[in-house]
Short mmCIF file of C-alpha atoms and ligand atoms in Angstrom, two decimals:
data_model
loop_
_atom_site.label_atom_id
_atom_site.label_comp_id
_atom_site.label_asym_id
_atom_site.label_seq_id
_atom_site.Cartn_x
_atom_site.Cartn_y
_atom_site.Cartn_z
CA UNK A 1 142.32 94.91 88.89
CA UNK A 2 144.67 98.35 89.54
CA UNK A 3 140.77 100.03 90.48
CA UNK A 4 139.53 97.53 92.65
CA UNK A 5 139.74 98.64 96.06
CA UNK A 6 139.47 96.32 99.53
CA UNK A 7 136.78 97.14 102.01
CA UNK A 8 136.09 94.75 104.03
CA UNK A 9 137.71 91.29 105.27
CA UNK A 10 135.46 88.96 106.70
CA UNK A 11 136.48 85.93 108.49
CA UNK A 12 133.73 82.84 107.78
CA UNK A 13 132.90 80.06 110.00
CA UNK A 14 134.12 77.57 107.58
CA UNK A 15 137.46 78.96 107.73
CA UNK A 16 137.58 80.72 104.71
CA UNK A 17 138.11 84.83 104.04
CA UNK A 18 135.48 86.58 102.60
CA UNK A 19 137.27 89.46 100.73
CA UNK A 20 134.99 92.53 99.71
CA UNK A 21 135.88 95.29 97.35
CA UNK A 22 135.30 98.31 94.70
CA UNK A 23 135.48 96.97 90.82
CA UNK A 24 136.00 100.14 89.20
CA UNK A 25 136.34 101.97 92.59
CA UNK A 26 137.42 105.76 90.45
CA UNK A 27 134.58 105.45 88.46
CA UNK A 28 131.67 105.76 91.06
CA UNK A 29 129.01 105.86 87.74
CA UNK A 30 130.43 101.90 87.27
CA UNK A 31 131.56 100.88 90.90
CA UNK A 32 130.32 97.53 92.16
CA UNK A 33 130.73 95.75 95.68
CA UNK A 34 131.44 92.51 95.00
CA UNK A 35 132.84 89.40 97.41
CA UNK A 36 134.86 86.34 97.00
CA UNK A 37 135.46 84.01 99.34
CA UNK A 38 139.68 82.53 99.63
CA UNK A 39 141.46 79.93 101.59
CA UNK A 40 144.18 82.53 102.41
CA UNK A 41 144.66 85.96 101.77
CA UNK A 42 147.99 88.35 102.07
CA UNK A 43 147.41 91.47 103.16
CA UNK A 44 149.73 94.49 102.08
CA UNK A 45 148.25 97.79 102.24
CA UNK A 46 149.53 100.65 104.20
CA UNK A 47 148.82 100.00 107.55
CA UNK A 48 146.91 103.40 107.88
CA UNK A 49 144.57 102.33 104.94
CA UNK A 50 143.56 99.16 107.46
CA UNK A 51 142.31 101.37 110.06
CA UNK A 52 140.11 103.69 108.11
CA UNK A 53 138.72 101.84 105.34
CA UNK A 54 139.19 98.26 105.49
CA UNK A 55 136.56 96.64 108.11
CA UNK A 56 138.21 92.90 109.10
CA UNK A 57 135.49 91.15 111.24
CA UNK A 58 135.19 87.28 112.41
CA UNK A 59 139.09 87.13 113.29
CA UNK A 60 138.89 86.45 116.95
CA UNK A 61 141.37 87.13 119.68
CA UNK A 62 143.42 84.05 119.51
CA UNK A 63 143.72 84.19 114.94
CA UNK A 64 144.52 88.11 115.51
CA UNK A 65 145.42 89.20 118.78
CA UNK A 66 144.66 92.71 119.83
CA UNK A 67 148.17 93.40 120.57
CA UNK A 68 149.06 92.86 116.48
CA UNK A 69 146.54 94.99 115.61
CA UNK A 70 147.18 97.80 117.72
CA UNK A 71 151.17 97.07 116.26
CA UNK A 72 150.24 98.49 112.79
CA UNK A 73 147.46 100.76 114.15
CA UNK A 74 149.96 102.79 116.11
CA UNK A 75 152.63 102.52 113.67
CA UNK A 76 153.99 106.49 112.27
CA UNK A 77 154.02 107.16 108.77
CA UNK A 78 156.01 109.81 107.20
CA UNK A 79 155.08 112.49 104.41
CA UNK A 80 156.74 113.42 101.19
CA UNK A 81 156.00 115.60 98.00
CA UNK A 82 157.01 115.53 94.31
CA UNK A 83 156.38 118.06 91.76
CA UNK A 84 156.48 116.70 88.33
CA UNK A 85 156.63 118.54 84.90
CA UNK A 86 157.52 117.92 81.81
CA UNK A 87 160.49 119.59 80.39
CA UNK A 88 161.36 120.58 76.94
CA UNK A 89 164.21 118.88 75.17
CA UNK A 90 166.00 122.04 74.13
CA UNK A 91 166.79 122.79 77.99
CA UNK A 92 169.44 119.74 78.78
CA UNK A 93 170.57 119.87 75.07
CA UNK A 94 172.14 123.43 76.09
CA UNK A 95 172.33 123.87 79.68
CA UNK A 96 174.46 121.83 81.93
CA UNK A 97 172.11 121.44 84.36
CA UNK A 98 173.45 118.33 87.14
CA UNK A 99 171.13 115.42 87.45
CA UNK A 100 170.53 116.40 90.85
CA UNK A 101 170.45 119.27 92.54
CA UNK A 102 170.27 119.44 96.40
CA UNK A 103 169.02 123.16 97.81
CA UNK A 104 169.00 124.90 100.87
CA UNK A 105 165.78 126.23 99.44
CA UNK A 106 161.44 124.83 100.24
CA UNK A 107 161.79 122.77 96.53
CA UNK A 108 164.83 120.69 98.29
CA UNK A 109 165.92 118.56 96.09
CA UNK A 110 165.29 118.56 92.13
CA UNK A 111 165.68 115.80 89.69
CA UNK A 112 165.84 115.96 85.97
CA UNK A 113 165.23 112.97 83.39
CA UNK A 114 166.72 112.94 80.44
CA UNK A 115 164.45 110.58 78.44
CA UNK A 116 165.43 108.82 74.77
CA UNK A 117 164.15 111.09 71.69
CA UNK A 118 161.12 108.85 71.05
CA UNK A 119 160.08 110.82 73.77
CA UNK A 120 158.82 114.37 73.07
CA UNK A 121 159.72 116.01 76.55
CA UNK A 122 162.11 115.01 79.14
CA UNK A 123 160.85 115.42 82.69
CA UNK A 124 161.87 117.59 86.08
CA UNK A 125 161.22 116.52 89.29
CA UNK A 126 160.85 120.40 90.30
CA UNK A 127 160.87 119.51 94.35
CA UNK A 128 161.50 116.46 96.13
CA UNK A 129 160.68 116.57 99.88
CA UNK A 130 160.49 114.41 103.07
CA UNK A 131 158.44 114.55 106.44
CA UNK A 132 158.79 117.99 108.04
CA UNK A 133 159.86 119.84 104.53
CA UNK A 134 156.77 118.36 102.59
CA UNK A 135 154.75 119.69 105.37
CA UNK A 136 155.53 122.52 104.99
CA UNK A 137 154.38 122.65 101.31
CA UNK A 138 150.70 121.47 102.24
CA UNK A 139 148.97 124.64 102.72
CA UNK A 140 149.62 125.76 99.18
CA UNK A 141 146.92 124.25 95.81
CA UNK A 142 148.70 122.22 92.90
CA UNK A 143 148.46 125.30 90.85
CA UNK A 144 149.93 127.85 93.81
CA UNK A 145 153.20 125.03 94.67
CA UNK A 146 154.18 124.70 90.92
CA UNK A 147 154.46 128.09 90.65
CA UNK A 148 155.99 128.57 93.26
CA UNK A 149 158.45 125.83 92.69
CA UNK A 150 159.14 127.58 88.86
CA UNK A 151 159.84 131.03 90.36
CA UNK A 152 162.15 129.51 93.06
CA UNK A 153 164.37 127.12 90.08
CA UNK A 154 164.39 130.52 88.09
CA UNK A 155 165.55 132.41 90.88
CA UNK A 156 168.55 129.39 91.86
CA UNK A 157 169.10 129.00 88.06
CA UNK A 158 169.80 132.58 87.02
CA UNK A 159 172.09 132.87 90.43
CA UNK A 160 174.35 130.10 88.26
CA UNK A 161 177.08 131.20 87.17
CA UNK A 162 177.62 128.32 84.92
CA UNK A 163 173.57 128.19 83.66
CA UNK A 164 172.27 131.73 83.95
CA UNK A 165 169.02 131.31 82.19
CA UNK A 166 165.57 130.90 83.55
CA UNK A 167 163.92 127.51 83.36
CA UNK A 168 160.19 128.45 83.22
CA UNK A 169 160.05 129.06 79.38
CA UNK A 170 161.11 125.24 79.09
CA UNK A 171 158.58 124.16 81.73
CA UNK A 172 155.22 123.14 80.55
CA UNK A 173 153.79 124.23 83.54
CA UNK A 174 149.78 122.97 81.99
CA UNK A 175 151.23 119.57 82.64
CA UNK A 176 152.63 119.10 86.19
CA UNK A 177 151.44 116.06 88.72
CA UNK A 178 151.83 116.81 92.20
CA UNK A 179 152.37 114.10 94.63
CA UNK A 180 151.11 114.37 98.18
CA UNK A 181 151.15 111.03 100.26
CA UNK A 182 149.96 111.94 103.09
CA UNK A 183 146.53 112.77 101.22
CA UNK A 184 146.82 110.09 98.77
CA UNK A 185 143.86 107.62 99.12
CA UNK A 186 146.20 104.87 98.50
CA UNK A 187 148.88 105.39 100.67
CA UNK A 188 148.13 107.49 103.78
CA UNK A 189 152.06 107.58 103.87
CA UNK A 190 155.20 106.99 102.28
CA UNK A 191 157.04 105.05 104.51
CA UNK A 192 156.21 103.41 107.65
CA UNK A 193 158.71 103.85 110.80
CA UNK A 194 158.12 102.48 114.36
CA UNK A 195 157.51 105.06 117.47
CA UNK A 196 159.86 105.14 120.08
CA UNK A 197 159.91 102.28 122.53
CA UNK A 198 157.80 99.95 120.13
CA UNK A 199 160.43 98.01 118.13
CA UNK A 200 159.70 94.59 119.30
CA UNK A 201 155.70 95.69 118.29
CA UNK A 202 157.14 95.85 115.05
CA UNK A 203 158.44 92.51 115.06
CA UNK A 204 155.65 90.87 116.10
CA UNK A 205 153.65 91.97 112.68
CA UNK A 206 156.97 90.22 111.07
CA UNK A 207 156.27 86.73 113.60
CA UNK A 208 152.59 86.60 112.52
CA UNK A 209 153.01 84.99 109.54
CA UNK A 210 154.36 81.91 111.25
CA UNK A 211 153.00 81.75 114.55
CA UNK A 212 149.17 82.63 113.27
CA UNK A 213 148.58 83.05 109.78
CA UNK A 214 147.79 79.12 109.15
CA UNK A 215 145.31 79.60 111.80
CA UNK A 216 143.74 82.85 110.53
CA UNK A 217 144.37 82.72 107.27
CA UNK A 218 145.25 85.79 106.89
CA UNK A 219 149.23 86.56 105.80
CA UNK A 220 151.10 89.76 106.35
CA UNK A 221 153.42 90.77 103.64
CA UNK A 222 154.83 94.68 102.74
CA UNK A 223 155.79 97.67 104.24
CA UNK A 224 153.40 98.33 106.99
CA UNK A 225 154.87 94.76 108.16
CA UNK A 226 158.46 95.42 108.60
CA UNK A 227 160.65 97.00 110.96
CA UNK A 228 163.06 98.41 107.82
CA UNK A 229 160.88 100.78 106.09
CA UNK A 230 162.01 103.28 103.08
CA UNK A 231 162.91 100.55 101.23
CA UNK A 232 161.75 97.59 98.99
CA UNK A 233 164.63 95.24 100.18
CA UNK A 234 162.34 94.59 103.53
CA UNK A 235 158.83 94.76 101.72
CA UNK A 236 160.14 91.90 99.55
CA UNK A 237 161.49 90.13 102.27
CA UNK A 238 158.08 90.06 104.16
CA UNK A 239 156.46 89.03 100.83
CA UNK A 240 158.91 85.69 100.43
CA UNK A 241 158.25 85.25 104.09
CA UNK A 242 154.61 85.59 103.78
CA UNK A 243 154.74 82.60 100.31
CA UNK A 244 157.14 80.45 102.47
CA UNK A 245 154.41 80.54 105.61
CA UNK A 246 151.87 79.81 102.69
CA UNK A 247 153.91 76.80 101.22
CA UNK A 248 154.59 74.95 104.60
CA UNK A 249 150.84 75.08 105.26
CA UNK A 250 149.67 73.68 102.60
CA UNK A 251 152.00 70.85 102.50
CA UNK A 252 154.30 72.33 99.55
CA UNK A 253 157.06 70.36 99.31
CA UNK A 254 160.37 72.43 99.53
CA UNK A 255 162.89 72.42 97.08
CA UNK A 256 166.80 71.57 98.49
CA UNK A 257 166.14 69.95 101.43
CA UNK A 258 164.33 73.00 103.26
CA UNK A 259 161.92 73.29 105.65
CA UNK A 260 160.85 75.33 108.54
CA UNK A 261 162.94 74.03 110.96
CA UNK A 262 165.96 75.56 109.16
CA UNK A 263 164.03 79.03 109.18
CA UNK A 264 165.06 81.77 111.86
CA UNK A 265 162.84 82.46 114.54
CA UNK A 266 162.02 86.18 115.17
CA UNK A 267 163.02 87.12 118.36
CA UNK A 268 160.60 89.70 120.27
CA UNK A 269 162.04 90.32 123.38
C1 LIG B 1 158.80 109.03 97.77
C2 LIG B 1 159.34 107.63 97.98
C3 LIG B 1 160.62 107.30 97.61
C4 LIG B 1 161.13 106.03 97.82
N1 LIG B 1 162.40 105.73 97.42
C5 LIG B 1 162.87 104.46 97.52
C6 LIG B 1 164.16 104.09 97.02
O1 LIG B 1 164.89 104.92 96.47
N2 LIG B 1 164.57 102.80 97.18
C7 LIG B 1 163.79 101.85 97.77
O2 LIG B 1 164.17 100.67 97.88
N3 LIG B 1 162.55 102.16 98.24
C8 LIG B 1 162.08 103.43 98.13
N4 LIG B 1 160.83 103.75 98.59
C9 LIG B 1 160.07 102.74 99.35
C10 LIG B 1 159.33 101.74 98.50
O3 LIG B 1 158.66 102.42 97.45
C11 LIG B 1 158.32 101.05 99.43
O4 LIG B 1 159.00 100.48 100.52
C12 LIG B 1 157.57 99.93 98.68
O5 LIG B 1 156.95 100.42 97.51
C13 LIG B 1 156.49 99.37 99.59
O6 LIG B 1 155.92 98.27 98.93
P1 LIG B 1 154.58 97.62 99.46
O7 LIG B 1 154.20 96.59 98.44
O8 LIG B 1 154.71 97.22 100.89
O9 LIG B 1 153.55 98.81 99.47
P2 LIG B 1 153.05 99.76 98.28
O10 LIG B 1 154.03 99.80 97.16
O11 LIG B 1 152.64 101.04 98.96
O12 LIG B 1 151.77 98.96 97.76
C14 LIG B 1 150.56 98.98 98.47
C15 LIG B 1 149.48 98.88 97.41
O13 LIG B 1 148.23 98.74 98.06
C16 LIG B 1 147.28 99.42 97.26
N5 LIG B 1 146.10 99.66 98.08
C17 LIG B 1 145.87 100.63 99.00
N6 LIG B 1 144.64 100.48 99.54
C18 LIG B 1 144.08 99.40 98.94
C19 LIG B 1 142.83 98.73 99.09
N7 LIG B 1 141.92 99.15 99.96
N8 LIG B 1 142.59 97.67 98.30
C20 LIG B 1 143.51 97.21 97.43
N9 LIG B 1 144.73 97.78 97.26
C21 LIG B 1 145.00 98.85 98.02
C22 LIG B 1 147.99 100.70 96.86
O14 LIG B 1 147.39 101.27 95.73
C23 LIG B 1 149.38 100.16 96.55
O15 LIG B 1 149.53 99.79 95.21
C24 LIG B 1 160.30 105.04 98.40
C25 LIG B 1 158.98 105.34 98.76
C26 LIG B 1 158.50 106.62 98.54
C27 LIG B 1 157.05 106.94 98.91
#
């Protein structure tokens, strides 16, 4: 299910969704395209992703309004980097290196993970960066930036007066996972923020759900439809809204006494 990938949303006259995807979408020697046809569905991919490679066709004007389409369209999405490796035991056992170290250096900020001894390496987060600082870092390959990274946490490390040892004999430096988002194919971005002077845009993505959805079918649930990105608290928040839209229009019956009417409004201008 993980490498099944969404292409295409296609509204049908009989009111369902036609939903059409990759099975297997890494493997293109077993990839199918395959459809299935659903009473509802909740959309949650990065908004990005629903621009350039999701095609939704059939929803007219009045199920999905322009306007909410050109919300997430127009939305900014930020960048960020990670450099994993692994990192052998001995290291933490006889340095006292901090759990986090913040730089004034291109790596930023580094992490390290001191896993349980089932494990047979713990793990380094060699640079952690954000928007303008992990594009700065795009030019170089995988292989060029983890170098890079090494040389610079030898260079910080020896400078410390209470470490004074290089890390790179400890890194296995075969085994490091880079992390782009910008260029990931399922992200586009790490987290979602609204432009200047389109806050109440945002907002509407977050009123579709009630106003629309039972009309369209279609629910909006996740990141790309909140005005709170960065965090999960808001993604999850969407998601409940998106299952509490669901219930009421199917006639669920609510537990405690609730229904809509007790539900806030969200206010867009
Ligand atoms: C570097 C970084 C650090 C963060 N740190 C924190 C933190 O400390 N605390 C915190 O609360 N939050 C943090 N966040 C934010 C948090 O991770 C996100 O807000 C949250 O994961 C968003 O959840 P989501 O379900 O909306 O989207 P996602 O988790 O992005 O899920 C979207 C899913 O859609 C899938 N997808 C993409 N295209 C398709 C397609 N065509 N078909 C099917 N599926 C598709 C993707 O593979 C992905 O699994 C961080 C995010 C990043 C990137």
């Amino acid at each position: 299910m993980t490498d099944s990938s969404v292409c295409g949303l296609y509204k049908q006259t009989d009111g369902s969704i036609r939903v059409e995807y990759r099975w297997h979408h890494s493997r293109p020697e077993r990839m199918q395209l395959l459809v299935e046809d659903f009473d509802s569905v909740i959309l949650t991919t990065p908004s990005w992703l629903i621009e350039t490679n999701i095609r939704l066709e059939g929803f007219n004007d009045e199920v999905l309004p322009q306007s909410v389409i050109d919300a997430w369209k127009h939305a900014h999405w930020e960048t960020s980097c990670k450099v994993y490796a692994p990192l052998c035991k001995r290291f933490l056992d006889r340095n006292p290196l901090p759990q986090i170290l913040v730089t004034d250096s291109f790596v930023h900020d580094v992490y390290a993970y001191r896993y349980n001894d089932s494990y047979p390496d713990d793990c380094i987060l060699l640079s952690y960066t954000w928007e303008d600082d992990a594009t700065k870092l795009a030019l170089f390959s995988d292989g060029e930036l983890a170098e890079k990274c090494i040389k610079e946490l030898d260079r910080i490390l020896l400078r410390c007066s209470n470490i004074g040892v290089a890390i790179s004999p400890y890194i296995d430096a075969r085994n490091i996972r880079i992390q782009r988002w910008m260029t990931d194919r399922n992200a586009l971005g790490c987290a979602k923020l609204y432009r200047a002077g389109t806050y109440y845009d945002a907002v509407s993505l977050m009123k579709y759900n009630r106003d629309l959805s039972s009309a369209s079918g279609l629910y909006l649930a996740g990141e790309s439809f909140s005005v709170d990105a960065g965090w999960t608290e808001p993604c999850l928040r969407t998601a409940i809204d998106a299952v509490i839209n669901l219930c009421s229009r199917t006639s669920a019956h609510f537990h405690g006494g609730f229904d809509l009417a007790h539900y806030p409004h969200y206010q867009v201008r």
